[in-house]
Coordinates of C-alpha atoms and ligand atoms in Angstrom, one line a residue:
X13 CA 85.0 106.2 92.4
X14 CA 83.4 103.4 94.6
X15 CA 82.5 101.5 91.9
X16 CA 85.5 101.5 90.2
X17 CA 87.7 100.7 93.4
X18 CA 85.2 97.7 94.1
X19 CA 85.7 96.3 90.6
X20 CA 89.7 97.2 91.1
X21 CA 89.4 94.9 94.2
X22 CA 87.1 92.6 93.0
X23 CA 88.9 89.5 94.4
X24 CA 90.3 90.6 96.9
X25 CA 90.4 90.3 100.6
X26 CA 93.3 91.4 102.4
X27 CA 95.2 94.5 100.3
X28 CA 98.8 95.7 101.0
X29 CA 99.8 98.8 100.4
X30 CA 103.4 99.3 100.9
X31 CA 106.7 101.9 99.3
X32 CA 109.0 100.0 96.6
X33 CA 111.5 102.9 97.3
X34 CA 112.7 105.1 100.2
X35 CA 109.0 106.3 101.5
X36 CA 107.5 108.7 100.8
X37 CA 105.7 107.8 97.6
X38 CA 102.2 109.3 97.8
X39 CA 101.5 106.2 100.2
X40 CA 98.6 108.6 102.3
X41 CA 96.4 109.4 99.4
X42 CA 96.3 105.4 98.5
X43 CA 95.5 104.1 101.5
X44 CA 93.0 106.7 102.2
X45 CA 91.2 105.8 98.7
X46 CA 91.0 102.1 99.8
X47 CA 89.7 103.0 103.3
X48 CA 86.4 103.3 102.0
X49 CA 86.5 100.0 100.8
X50 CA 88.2 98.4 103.4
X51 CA 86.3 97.0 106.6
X52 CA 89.8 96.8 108.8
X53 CA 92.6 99.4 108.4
X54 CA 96.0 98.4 110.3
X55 CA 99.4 99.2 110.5
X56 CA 102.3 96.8 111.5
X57 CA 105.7 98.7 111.1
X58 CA 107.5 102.0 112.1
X59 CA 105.8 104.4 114.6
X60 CA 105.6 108.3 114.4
X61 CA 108.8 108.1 111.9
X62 CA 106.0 107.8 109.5
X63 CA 103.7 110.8 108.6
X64 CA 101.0 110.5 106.0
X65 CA 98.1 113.6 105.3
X66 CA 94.2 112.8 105.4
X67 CA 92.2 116.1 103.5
X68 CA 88.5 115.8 105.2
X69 CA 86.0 118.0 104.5
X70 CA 88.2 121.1 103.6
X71 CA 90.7 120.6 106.3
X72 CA 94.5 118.6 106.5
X73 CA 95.2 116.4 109.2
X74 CA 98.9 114.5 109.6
X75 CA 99.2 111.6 111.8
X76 CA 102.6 109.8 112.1
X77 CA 100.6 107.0 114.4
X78 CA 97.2 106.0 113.6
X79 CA 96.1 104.1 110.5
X80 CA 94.9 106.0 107.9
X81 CA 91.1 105.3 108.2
X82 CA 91.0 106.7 112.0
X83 CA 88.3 109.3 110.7
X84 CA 86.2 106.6 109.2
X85 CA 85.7 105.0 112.8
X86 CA 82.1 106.2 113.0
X87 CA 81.5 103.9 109.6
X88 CA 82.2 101.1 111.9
X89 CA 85.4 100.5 110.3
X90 CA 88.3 98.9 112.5
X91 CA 91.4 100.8 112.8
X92 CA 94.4 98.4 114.6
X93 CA 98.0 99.3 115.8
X94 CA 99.5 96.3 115.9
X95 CA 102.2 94.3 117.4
X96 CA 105.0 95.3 115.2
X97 CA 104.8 99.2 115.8
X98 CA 106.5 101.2 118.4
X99 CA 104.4 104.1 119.9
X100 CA 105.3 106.7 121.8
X101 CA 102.2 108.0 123.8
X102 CA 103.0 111.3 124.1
X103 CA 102.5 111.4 120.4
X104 CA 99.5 108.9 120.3
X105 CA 97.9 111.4 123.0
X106 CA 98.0 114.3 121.0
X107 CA 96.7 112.4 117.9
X108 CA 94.0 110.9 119.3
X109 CA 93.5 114.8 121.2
X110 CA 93.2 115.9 117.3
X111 CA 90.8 113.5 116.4
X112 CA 88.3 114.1 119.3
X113 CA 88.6 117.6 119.2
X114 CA 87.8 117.5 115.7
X115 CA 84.1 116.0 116.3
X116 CA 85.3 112.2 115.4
X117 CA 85.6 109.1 117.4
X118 CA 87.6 106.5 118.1
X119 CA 85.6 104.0 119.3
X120 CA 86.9 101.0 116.9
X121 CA 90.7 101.8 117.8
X122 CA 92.3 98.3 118.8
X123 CA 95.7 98.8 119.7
X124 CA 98.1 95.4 120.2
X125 CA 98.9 94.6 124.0
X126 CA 102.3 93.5 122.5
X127 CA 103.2 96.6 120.6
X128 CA 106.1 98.1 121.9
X129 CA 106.6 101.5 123.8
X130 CA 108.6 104.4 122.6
X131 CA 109.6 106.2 126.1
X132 CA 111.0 109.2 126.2
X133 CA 114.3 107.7 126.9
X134 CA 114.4 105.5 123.6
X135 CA 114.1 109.6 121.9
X136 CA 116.7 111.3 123.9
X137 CA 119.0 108.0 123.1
X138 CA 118.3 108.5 119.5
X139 CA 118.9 112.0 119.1
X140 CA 121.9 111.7 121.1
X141 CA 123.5 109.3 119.3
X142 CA 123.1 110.4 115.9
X143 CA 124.8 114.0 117.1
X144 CA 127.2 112.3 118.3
X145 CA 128.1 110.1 115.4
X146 CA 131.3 111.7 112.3
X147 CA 129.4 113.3 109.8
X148 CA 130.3 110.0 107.0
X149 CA 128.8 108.3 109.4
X150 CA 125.3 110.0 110.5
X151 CA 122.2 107.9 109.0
X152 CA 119.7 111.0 109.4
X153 CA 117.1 109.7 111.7
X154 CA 113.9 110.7 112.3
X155 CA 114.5 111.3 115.8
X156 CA 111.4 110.1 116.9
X157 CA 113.3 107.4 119.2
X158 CA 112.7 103.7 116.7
X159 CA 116.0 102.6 116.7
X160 CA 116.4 103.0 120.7
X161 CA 112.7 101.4 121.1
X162 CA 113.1 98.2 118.8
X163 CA 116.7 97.8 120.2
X164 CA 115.1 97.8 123.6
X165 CA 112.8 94.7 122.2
X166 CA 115.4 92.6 120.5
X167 CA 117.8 92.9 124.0
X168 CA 114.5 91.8 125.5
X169 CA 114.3 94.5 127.8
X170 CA 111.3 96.7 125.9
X171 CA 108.3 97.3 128.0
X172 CA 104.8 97.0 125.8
X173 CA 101.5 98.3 125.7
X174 CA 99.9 95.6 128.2
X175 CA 102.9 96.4 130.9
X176 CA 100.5 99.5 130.8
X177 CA 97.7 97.5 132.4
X178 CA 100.2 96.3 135.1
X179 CA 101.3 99.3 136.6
X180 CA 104.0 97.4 138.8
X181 CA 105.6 95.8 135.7
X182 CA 105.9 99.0 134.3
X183 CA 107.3 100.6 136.6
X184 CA 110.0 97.8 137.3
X185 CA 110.6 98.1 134.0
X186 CA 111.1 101.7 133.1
X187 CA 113.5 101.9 136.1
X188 CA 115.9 99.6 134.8
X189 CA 115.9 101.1 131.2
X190 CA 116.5 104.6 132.2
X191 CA 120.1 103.9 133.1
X192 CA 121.6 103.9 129.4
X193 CA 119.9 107.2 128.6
X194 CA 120.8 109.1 131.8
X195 CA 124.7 107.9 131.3
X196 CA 124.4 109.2 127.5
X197 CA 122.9 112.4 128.8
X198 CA 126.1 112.6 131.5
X199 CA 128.6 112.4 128.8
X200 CA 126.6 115.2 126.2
X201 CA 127.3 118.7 126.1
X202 CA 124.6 120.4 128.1
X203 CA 123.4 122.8 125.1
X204 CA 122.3 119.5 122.8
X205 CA 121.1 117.8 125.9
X206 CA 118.6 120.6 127.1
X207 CA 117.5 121.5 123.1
X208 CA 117.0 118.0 122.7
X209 CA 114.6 117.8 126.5
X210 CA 112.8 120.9 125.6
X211 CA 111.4 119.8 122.2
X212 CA 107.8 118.5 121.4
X213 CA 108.7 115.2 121.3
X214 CA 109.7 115.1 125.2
X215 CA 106.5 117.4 125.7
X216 CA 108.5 120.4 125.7
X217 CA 111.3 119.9 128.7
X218 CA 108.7 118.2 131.5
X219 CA 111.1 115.5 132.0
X220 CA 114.2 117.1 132.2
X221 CA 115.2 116.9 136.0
X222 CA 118.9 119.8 136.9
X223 CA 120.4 117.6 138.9
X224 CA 119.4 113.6 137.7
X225 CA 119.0 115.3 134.2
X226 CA 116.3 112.7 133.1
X227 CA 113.4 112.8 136.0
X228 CA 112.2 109.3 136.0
X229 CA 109.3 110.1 138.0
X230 CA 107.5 111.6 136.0
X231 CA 108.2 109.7 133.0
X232 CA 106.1 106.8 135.2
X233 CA 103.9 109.6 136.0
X234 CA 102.8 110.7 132.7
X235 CA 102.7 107.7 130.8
X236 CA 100.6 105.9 133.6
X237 CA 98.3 109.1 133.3
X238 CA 98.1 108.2 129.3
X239 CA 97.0 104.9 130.4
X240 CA 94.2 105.7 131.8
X241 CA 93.4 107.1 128.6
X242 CA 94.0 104.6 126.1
X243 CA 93.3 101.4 128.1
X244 CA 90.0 101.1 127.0
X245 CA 92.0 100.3 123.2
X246 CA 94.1 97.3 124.1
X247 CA 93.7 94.3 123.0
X248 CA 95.3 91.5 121.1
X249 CA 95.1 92.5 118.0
X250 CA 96.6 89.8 116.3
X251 CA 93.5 87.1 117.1
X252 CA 91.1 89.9 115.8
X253 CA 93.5 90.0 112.5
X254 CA 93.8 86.2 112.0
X255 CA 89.8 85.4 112.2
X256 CA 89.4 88.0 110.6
X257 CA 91.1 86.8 107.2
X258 CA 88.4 86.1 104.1
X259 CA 86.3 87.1 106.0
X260 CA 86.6 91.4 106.1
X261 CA 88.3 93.3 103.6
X262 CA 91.6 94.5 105.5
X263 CA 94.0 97.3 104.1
X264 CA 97.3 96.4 105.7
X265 CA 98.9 99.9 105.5
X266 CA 103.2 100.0 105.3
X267 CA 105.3 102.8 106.7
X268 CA 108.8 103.8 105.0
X269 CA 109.8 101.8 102.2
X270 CA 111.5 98.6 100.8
X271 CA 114.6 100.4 100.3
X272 CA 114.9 101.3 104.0
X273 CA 113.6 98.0 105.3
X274 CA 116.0 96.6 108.0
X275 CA 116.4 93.3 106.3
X276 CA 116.3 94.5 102.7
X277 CA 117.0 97.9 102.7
X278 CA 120.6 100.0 101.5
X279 CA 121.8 99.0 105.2
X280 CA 122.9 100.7 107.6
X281 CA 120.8 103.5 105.8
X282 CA 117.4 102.2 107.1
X283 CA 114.9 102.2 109.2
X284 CA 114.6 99.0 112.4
X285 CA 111.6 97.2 110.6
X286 CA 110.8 95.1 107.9
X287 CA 108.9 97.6 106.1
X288 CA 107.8 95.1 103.3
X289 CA 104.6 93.4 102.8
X290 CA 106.3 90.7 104.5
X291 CA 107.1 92.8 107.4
X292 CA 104.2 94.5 107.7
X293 CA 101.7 91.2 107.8
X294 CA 104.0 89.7 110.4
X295 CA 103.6 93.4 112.4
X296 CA 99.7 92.6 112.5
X297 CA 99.7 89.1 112.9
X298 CA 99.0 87.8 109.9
X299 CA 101.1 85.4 107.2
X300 CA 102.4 87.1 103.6
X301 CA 100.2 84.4 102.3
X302 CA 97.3 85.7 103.8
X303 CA 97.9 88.9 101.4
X304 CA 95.8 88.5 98.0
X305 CA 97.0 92.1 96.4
X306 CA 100.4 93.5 97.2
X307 CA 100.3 97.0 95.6
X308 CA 103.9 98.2 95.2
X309 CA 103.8 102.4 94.8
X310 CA 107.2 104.3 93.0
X311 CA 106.9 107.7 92.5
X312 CA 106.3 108.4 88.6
X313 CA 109.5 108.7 87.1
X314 CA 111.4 110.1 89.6
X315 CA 112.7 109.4 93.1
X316 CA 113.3 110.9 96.7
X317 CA 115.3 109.9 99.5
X318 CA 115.6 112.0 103.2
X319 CA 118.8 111.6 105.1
X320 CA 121.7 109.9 104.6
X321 CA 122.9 106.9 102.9
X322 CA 123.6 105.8 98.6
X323 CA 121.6 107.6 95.8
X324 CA 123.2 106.1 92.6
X325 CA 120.5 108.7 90.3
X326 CA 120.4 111.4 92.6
X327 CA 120.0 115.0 90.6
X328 CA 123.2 116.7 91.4
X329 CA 124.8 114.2 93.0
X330 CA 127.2 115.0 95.9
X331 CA 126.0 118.6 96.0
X332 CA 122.7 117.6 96.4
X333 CA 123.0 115.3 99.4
X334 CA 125.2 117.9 101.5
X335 CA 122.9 121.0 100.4
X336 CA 119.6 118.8 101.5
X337 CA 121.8 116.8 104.4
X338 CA 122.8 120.0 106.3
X339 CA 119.4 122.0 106.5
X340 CA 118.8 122.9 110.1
X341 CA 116.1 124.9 109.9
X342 CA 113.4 123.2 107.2
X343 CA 111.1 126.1 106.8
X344 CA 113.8 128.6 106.3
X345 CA 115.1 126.6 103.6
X346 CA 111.5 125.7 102.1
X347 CA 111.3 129.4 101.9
X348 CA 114.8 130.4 100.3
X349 CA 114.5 127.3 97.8
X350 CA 111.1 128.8 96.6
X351 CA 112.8 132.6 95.9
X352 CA 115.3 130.7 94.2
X353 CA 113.0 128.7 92.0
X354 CA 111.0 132.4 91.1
X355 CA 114.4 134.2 90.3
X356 CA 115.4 131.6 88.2
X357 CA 112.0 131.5 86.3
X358 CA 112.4 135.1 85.5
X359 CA 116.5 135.2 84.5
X360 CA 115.8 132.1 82.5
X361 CA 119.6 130.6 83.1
X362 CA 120.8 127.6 82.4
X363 CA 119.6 124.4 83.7
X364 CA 121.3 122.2 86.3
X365 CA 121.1 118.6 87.0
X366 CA 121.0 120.4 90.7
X367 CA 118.3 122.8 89.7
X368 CA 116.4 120.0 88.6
X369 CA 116.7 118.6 91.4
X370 CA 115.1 121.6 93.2
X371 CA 112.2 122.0 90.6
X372 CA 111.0 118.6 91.0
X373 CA 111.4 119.4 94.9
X374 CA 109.4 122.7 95.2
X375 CA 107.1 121.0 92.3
X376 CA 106.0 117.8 94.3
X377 CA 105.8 119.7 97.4
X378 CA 109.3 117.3 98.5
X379 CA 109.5 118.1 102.1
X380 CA 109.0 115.2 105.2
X381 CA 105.9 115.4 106.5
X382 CA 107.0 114.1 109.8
X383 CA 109.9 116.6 109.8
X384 CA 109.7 119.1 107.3
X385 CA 113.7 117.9 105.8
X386 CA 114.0 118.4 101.7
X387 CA 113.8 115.5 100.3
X388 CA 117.1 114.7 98.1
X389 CA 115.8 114.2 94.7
X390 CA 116.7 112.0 91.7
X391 CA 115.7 109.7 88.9
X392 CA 114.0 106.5 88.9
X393 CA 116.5 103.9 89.1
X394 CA 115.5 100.5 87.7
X395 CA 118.4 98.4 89.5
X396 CA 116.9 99.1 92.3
X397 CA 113.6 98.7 91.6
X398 CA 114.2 95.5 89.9
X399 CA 115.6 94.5 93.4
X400 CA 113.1 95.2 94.6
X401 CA 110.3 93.1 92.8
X402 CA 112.8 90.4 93.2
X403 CA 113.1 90.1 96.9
X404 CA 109.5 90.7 96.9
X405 CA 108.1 88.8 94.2
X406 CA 106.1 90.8 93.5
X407 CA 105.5 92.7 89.7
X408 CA 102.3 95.1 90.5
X409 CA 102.9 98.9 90.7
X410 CA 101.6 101.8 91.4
X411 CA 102.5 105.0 89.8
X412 CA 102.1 108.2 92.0
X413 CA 102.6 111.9 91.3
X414 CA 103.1 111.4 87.6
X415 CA 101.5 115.1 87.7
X416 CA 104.9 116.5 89.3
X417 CA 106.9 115.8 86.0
X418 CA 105.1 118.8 83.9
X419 CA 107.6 121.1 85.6
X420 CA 110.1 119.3 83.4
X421 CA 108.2 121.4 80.1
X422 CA 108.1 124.8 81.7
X423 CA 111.6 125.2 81.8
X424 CA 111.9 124.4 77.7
X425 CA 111.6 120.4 77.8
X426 CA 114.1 119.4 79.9
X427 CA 114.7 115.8 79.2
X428 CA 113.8 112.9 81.6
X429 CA 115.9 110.4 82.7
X430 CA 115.9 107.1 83.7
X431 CA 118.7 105.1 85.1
X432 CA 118.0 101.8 83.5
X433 CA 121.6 99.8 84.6
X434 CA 124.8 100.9 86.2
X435 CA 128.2 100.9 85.4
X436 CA 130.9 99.2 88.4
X437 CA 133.4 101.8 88.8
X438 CA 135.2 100.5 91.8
X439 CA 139.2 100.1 91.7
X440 CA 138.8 96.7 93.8
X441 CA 136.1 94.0 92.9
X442 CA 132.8 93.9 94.6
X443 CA 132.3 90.1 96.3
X444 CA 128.9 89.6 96.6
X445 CA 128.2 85.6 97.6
X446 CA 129.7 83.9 94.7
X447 CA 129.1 86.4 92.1
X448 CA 132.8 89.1 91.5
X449 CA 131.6 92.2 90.3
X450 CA 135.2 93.7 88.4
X451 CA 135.3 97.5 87.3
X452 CA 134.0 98.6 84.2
X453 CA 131.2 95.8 84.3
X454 CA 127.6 96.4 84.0
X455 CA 124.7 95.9 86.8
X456 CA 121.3 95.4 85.6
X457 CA 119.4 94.5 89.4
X458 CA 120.8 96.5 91.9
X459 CA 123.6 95.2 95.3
X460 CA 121.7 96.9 97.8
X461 CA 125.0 97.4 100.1
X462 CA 125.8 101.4 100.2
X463 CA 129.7 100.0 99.9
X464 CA 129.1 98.7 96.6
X465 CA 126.2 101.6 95.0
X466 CA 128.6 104.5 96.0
X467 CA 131.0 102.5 93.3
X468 CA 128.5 102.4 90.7
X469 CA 127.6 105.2 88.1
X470 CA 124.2 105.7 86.9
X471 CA 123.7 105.4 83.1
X472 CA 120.7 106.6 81.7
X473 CA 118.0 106.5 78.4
X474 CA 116.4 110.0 78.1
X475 CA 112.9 110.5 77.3
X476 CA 110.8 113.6 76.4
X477 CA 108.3 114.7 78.7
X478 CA 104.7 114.9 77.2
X479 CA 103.2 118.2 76.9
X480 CA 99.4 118.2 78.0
X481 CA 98.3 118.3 81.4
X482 CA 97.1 114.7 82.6
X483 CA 95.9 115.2 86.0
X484 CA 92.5 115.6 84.7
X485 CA 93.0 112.4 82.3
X486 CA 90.6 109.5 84.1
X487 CA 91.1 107.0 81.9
X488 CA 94.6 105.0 80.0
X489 CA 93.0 105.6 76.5
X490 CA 93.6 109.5 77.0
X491 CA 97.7 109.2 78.2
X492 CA 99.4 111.1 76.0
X493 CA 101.5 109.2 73.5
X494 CA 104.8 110.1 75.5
X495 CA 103.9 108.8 79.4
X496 CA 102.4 105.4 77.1
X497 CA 105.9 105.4 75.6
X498 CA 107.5 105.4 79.1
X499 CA 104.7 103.1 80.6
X500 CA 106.0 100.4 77.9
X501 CA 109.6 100.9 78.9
X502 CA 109.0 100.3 82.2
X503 CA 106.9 97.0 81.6
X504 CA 109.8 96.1 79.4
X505 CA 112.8 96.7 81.3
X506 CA 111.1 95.1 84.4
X507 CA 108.3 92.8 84.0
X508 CA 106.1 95.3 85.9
X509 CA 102.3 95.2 86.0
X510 CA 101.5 98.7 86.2
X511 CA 97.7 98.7 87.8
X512 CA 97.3 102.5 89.0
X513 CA 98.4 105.7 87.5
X514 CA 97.8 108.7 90.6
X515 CA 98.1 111.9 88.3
X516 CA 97.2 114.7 91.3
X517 CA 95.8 114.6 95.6
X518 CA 92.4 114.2 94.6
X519 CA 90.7 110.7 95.0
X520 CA 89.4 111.2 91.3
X521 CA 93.1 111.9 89.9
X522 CA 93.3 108.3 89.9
X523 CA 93.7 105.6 86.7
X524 CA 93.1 102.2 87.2
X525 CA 94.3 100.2 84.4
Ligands
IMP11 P1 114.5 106.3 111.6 O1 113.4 105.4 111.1 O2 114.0 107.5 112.3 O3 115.4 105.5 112.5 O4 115.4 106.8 110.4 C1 116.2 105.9 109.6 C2 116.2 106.3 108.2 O5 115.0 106.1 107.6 C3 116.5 107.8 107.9 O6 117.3 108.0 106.8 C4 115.1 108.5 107.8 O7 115.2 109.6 107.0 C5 114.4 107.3 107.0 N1 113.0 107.3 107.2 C6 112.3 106.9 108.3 N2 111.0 107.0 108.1 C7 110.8 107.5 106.9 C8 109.6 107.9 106.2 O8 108.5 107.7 106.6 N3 109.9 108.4 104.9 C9 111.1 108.6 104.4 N4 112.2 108.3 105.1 C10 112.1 107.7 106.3

């Protein structure tokens, strides 16, 4: 596999890695393959929103927060958090807690001096507000407090990783942000408020105070006691970055995806970063320019989304974005959606476009990693896609989990679909900058404005799914003849370069083409 990922990256010095769609796309099991290759590991956007799995010798470790190749750091390789991420400590202690108790080190950890704090305030804000927001209106946060944090840094009152150092900064600091979250937590029913105190997140109620209801004290306390801890790992991370171009081999690593990037994302459905390559090079300190291979991953034929906002090709449509938009207890549901699947193997009744849905679901293993939600499934949609290679200019894909779509046979060949255009169905015409988009008219690259998808229907070419199992295929000779056929449609109906086929988890479940 070394060989074949050095001759992959023959030219190249500085590799991006980043989603084309709404996260989520098997983003983990790519980066950790280039690790090994890569001298400097770093991550630029997002904080613990993101949640990617490393298997290492027989055992599964998540982390929302630390670059992928954290448990490479005895290989000498450099792991940075930089500048454009915001980190809640109470999380990064327990990671790096994980790590150490684990046997590995963390002695090449750099974290940026300027990367911006998640307190516990920013989380209590962000859970707050999204309970308190009309159903239509909810955007199905992570709750892990980015919002809150990067608001914080665009008002210019944030308080960053080197305030840390400064003790009396921080302090000053923290003191005057508390206010907003304390008067949110006067006006919120008392039930929400305390379940919302006593979860993980806030280390399990520590800071909740009966009569101030958010003890400020010991928010300084505890974060100056993490401090002491991770001191030692910052630095300005963005110096080590730029001389560092051409000269190490860097995996820039990108949380979320373009489709929920701030700036060209299905807004107000996304997450507060740039998570593009563009983003995520500016997060570390570096220049797009500086990237030499931007690898764009879409999941293999089909697509996932988690909380709100417009799916043109989900699987079931409506029904599926309420069923997988109201779960309040993720396991419960995992388990109930998996008795379902069995029953309906063994009555052998009729297929839905919303039991699809849940096939491809229980099949890919489509629950959030960071917090456990189904993941509302659908078909690939080119529109968007081709957006996407538009605003980023960029044509070279990755395929991931093409393994998943064999589930498609077992229940009698179930045809695939992709949604290669749409169709405007909206009684009033869509301005977008000069161009009028009039009902009835057909969209080839998709408006990413929710306003304008929620008026568009999904039209579709049908394919039939190939037979044989491919994830022990290691080479594009061996594709069966129906994946080459969709392979060509894809080059053909977007101009894509498709360099990596990932056909199952394993590192040797990859094609390089
Ligand atoms: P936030 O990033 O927690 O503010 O969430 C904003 C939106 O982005 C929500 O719809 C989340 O479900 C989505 N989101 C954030 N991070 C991820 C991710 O890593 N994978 C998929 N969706 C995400």
């Amino acid at each position: 596999m070394k060989e074949k990922i050095n001759a992959f990256l023959k030219d190249v010095m500085t590799l991006a890695v980043v989603c084309y769609q709404f996260g989520d796309t098997g983003k983990g099991k790519l980066v950790d393959l280039f690790s090994s290759w890569a001298d400097i590991i770093a991550r630029g956007t997002g904080g613990a929103n993101a949640g990617h799995t490393i298997c290492l010798r027989g055992k599964e470790y998540i982390f929302n927060l630390l670059p992928s190749g954290i448990l490479k750091d005895s290989e000498g390789k450099l792991n940075i958090m930089g500048s454009g991420m915001v980190i809640s400590l109470i999380k990064l202690s327990r990671e790096l807690r994980l790590v150490h108790e684990n046997g590995y080190t963390t002695n090449n950890l750099k974290i940026s001096h300027r990367a911006k704090l998640v307190l516990p305030f920013h989380i209590i804000v962000d859970r707050l507000k999204e309970l308190s927001l009309c159903k239509g209106d909810k955007i199905g946060t992570t709750g892990k407090g980015i919002t809150p944090a990067y608001l914080s840094h665009y008002a210019r009152e944030g308080v960053v990783m080197n305030d840390l150092l400064n003790p009396d900064i921080f302090v000053e600091k923290v003191r005057k942000m508390a206010n907003e979250a304390i008067e949110m937590a006067s006006k919120a029913k008392r039930d929400d408020f305390f379940k919302i105190m006593v979860s993980p997140d806030l280390d399990n109620g520590i800071f909740y105070h009966p009569k101030k209801l958010i003890d400020v004290d010991m928010v300084i306390k505890k974060y100056l006691g993490y401090a002491k801890d991770i001191a030692r790992y910052i630095c300005d991370t963005d110096s080590i970055m730029r001389n560092s171009v051409g000269k190490s081999k860097i995996l820039l690593e990108g949380a979320q995806g373009v489709l929920l990037s701030i700036d060209y994302g299905t807004y107000p459905y996304v997450t507060s970063s740039d998570s593009s390559a563009e983003g995520l090079a500016k997060g570390v300190g570096l220049k797009h320019s500086d990237i030499d291979l931007e690898l764009g991953l879409i999941k293999g034929f089909y697509m996932t989304r988690v909380g709100c906002g417009p799916f043109t090709s989900e699987a079931g449509g409506e029904e599926s974005a309420e069923l997988c938009n109201n779960v309040f207890k993720p396991e419960e549901f995992r388990r109930e959606e998996e008795a379902i699947i069995e029953k309906f193997f063994k009555n052998g009744n009729s297929v839905s476009e919303l039991m699809v849905g849940r096939l491809l679901r229980i099949s890919g293993g489509e629950y959030g990693a960071t917090t456990k939600r189904p993941r509302r499934i659908g078909w690939l949609d080119l529109p968007l896609l081709r957006y996407v290679m538009e605003v980023t200019g960029n044509k070279n894909l990755v395929l991931t989990k093409l393994d998943v779509l064999n589930v498609l046979n077992q229940i009698g060949g179930e045809p695939l679909r992709v949604c290669y255009k749409y169709r405007y169905e909206g009684e009033k015409p869509y301005n977008y900058g000069e161009v009028i988009v009039k009902k009835g008219q057909v969209i080839k690259v998709a408006i990413p404005d929710p306003k304008f998808l929620e008026q568009c229907e999904p039209i579709y070419d049908s394919f039939e799914v190939w037979s044989e199992d491919i994830s022990k295929i290691d080479s594009s000779d061996h594709l069966p003849i129906n994946l080459k056929i969709l392979l060509i449609y894809l080059k053909r109906e977007t101009g894509a370069n498709i360099r990596i086929l990932s056909v199952g988890r394993e590192a040797d479940q990859t094609i390089f083409m």
